Tab-separated table of N, CA and C in Angstrom:
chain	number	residue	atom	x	y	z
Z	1	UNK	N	11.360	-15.460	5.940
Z	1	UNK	CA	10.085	-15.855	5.352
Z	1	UNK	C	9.112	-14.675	5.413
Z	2	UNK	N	8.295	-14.263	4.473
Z	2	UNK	CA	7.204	-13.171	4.291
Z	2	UNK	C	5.966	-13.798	5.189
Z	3	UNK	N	5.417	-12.517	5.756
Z	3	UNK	CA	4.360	-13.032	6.346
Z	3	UNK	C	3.344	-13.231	5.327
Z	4	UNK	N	2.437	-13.744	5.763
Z	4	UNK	CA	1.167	-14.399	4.560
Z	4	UNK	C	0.485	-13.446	3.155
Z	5	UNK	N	0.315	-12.427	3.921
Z	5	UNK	CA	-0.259	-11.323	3.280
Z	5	UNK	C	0.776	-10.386	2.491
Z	6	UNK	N	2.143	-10.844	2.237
Z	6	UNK	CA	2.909	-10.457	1.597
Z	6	UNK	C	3.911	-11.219	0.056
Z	7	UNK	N	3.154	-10.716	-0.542
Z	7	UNK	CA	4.203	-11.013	-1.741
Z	7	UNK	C	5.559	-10.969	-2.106
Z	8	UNK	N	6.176	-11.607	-2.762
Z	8	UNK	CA	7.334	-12.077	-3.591
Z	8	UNK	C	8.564	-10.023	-3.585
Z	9	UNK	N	7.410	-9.549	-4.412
Z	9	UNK	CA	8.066	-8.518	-5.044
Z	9	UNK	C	7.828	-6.929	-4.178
Z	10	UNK	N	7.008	-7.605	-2.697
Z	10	UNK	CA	6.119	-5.928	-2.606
Z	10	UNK	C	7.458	-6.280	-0.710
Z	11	UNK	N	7.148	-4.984	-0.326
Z	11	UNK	CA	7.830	-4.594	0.735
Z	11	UNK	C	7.004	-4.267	1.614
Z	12	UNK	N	7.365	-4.397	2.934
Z	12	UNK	CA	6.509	-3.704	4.257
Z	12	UNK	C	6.703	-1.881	4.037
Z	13	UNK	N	5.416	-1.677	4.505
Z	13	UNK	CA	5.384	-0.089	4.688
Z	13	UNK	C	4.944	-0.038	5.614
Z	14	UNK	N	5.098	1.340	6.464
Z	14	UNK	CA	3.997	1.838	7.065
Z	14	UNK	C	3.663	3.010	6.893
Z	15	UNK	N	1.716	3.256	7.116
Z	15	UNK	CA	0.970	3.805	7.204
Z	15	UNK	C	0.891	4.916	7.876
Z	16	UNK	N	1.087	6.554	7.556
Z	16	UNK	CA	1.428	7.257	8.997
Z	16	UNK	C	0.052	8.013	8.789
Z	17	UNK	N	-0.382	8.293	7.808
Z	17	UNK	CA	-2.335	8.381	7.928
Z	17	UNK	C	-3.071	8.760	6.988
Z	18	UNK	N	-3.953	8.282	6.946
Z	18	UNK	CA	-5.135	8.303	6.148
Z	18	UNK	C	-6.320	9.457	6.081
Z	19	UNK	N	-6.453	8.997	4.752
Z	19	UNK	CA	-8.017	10.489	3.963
Z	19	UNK	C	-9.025	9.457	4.482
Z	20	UNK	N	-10.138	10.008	5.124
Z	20	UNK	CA	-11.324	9.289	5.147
Z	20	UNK	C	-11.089	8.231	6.172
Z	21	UNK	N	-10.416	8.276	6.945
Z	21	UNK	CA	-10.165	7.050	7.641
Z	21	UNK	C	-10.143	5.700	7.415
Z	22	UNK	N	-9.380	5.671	5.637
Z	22	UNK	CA	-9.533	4.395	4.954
Z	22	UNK	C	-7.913	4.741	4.081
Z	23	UNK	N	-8.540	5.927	2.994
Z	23	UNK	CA	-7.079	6.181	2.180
Z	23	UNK	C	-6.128	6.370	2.755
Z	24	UNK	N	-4.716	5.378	2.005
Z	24	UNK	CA	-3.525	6.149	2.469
Z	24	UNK	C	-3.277	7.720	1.982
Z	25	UNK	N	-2.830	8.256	3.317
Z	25	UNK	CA	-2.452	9.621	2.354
Z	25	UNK	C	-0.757	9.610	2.808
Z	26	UNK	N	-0.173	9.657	3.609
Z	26	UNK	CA	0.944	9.203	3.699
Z	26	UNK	C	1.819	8.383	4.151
Z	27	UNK	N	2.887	7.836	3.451
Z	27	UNK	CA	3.444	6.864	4.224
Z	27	UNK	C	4.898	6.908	4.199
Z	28	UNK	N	5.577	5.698	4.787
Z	28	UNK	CA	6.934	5.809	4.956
Z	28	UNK	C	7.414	4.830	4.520
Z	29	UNK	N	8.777	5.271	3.248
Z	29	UNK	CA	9.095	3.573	3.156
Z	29	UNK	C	10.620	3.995	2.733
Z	30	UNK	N	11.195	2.873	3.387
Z	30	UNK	CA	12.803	2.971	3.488
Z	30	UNK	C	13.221	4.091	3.966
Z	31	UNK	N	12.746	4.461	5.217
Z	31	UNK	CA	13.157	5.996	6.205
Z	31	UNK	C	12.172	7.349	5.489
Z	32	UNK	N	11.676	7.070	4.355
Z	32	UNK	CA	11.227	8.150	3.639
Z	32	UNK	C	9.731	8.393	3.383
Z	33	UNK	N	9.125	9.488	3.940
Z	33	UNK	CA	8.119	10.076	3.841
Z	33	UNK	C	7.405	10.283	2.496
Z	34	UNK	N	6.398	9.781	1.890
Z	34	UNK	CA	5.654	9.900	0.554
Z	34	UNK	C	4.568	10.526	1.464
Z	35	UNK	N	3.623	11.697	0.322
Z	35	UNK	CA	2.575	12.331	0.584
Z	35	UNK	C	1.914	11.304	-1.115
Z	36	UNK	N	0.947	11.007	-0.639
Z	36	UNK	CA	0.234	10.667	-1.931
Z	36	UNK	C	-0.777	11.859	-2.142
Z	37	UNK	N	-0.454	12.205	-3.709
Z	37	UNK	CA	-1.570	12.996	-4.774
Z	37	UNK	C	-2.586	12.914	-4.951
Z	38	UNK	N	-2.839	11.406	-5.623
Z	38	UNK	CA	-3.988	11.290	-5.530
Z	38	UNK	C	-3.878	9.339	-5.961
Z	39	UNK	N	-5.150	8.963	-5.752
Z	39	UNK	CA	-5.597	7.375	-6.022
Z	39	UNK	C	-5.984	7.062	-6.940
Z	40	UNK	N	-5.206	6.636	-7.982
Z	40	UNK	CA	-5.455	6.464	-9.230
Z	40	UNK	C	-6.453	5.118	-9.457
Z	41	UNK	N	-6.920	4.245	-8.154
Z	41	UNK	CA	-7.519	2.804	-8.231
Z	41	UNK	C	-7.473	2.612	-6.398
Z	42	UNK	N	-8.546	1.730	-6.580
Z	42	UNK	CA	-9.166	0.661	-5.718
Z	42	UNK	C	-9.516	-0.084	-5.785
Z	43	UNK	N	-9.124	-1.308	-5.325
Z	43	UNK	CA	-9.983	-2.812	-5.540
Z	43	UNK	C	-9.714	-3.417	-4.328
Z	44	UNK	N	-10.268	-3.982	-3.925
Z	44	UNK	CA	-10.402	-5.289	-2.953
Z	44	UNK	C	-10.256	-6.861	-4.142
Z	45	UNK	N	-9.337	-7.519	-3.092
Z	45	UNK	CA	-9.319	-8.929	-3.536
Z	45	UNK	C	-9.543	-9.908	-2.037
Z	46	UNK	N	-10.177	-11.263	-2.768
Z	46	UNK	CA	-10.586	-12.147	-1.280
Z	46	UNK	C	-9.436	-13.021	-1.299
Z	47	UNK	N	-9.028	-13.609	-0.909
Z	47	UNK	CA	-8.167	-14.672	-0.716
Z	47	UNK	C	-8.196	-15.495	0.358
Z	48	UNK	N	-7.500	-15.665	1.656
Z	48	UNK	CA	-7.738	-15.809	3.162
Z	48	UNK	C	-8.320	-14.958	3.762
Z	49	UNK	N	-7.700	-13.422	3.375
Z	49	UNK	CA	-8.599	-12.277	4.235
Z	49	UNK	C	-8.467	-11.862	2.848
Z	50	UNK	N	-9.980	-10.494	3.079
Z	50	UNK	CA	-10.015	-9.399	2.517
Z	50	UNK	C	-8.580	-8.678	2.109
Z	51	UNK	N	-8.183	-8.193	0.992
Z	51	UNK	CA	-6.810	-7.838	0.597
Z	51	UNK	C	-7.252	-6.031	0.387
Z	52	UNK	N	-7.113	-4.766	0.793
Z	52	UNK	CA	-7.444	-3.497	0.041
Z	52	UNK	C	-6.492	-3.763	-0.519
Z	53	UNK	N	-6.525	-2.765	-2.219
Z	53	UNK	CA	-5.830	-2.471	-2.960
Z	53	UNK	C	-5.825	-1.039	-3.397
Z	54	UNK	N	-4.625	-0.497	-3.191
Z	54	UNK	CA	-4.807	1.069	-4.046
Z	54	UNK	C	-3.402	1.167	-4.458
Z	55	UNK	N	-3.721	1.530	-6.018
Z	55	UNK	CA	-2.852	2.061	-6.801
Z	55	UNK	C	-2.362	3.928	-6.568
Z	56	UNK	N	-1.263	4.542	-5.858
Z	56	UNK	CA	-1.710	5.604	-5.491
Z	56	UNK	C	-0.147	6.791	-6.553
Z	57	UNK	N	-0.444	7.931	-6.844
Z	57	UNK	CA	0.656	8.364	-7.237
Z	57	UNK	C	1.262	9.759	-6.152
Z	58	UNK	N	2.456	9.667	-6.177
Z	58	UNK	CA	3.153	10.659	-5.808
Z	58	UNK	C	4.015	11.227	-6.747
Z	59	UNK	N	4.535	12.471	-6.021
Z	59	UNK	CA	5.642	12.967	-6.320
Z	59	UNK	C	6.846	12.259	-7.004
Z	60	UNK	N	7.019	11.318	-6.316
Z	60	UNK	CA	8.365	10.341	-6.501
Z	60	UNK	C	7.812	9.251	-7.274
Z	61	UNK	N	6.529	9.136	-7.762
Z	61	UNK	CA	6.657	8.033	-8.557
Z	61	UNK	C	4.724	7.227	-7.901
Z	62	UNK	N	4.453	6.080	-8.614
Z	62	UNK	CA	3.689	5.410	-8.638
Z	62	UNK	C	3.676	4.297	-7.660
Z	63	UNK	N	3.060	3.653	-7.005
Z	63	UNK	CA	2.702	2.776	-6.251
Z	63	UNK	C	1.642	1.587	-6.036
Z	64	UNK	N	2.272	0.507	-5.667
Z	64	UNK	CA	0.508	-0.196	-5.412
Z	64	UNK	C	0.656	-0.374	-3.719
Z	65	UNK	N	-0.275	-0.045	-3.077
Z	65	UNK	CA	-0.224	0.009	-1.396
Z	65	UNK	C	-0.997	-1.187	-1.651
Z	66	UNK	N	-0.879	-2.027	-0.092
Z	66	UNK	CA	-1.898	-3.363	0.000
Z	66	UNK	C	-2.167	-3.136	1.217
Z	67	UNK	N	-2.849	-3.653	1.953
Z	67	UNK	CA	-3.434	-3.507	3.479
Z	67	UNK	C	-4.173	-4.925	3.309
Z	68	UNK	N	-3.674	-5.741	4.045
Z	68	UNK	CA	-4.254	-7.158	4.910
Z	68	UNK	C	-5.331	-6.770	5.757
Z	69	UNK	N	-6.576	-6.824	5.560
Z	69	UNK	CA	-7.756	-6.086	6.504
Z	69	UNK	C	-7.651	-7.244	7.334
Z	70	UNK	N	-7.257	-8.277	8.292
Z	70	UNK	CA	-7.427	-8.838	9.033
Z	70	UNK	C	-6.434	-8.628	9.962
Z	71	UNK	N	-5.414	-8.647	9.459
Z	71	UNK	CA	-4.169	-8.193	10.424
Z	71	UNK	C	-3.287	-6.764	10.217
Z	72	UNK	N	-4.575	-5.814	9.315
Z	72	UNK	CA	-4.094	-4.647	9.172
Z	72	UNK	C	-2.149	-4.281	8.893
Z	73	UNK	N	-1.670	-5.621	8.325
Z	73	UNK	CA	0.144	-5.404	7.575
Z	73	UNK	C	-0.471	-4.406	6.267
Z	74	UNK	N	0.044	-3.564	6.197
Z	74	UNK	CA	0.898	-2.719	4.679
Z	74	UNK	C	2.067	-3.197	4.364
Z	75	UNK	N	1.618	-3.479	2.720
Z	75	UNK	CA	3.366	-3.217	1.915
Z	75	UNK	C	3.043	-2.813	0.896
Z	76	UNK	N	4.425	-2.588	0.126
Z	76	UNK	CA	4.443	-2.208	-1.116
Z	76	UNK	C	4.810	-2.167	-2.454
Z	77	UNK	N	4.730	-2.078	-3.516
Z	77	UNK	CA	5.368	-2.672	-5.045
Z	77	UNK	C	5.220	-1.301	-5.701
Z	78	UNK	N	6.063	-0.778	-6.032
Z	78	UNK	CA	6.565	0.162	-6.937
Z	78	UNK	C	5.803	-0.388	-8.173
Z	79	UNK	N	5.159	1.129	-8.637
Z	79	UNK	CA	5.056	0.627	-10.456
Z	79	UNK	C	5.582	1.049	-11.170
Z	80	UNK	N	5.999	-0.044	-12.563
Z	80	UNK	CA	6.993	0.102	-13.339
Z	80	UNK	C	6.574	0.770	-14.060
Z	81	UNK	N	6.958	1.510	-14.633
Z	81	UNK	CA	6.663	2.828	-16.344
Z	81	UNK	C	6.097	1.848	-17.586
């Protein structure tokens, strides 16, 4: 079962650190190290908790990062072309 703050299609990540003490700047997912470029978007959504949202791109491709601001979980959903 997914914990609350996780969707259908997105995966756990983690966070290894942040621009500004907010942006992801890099993370790790499936053993593998992403440096993000740059943040193509930000949004916040409310739901139960506060949801961050950033759309971020790398090297390897596009991303949407999420961060649960209450229980601080990351995951993640690849974006499609």
């Amino acid at each position: 079962m997914l914990p609350h703050s996780m969707h259908r299609n997105e995966e756990a990540v983690e966070i290894r650190e942040k621009r500004f003490g907010y942006f992801p700047k890099v993370f790790r997912w499936h053993g593998k190290v992403y440096n993000v470029e740059a943040i193509e978007g930000c949004w916040t959504v409310v739901r139960r908790a506060p949801r961050h949202c950033f759309r971020v791109r790398c090297a390897d491709g596009r991303f949407d990062l999420f961060q649960d601001a209450r229980d601080d979980i990351w995951c993640l959903s690849p974006v499609r072309a």
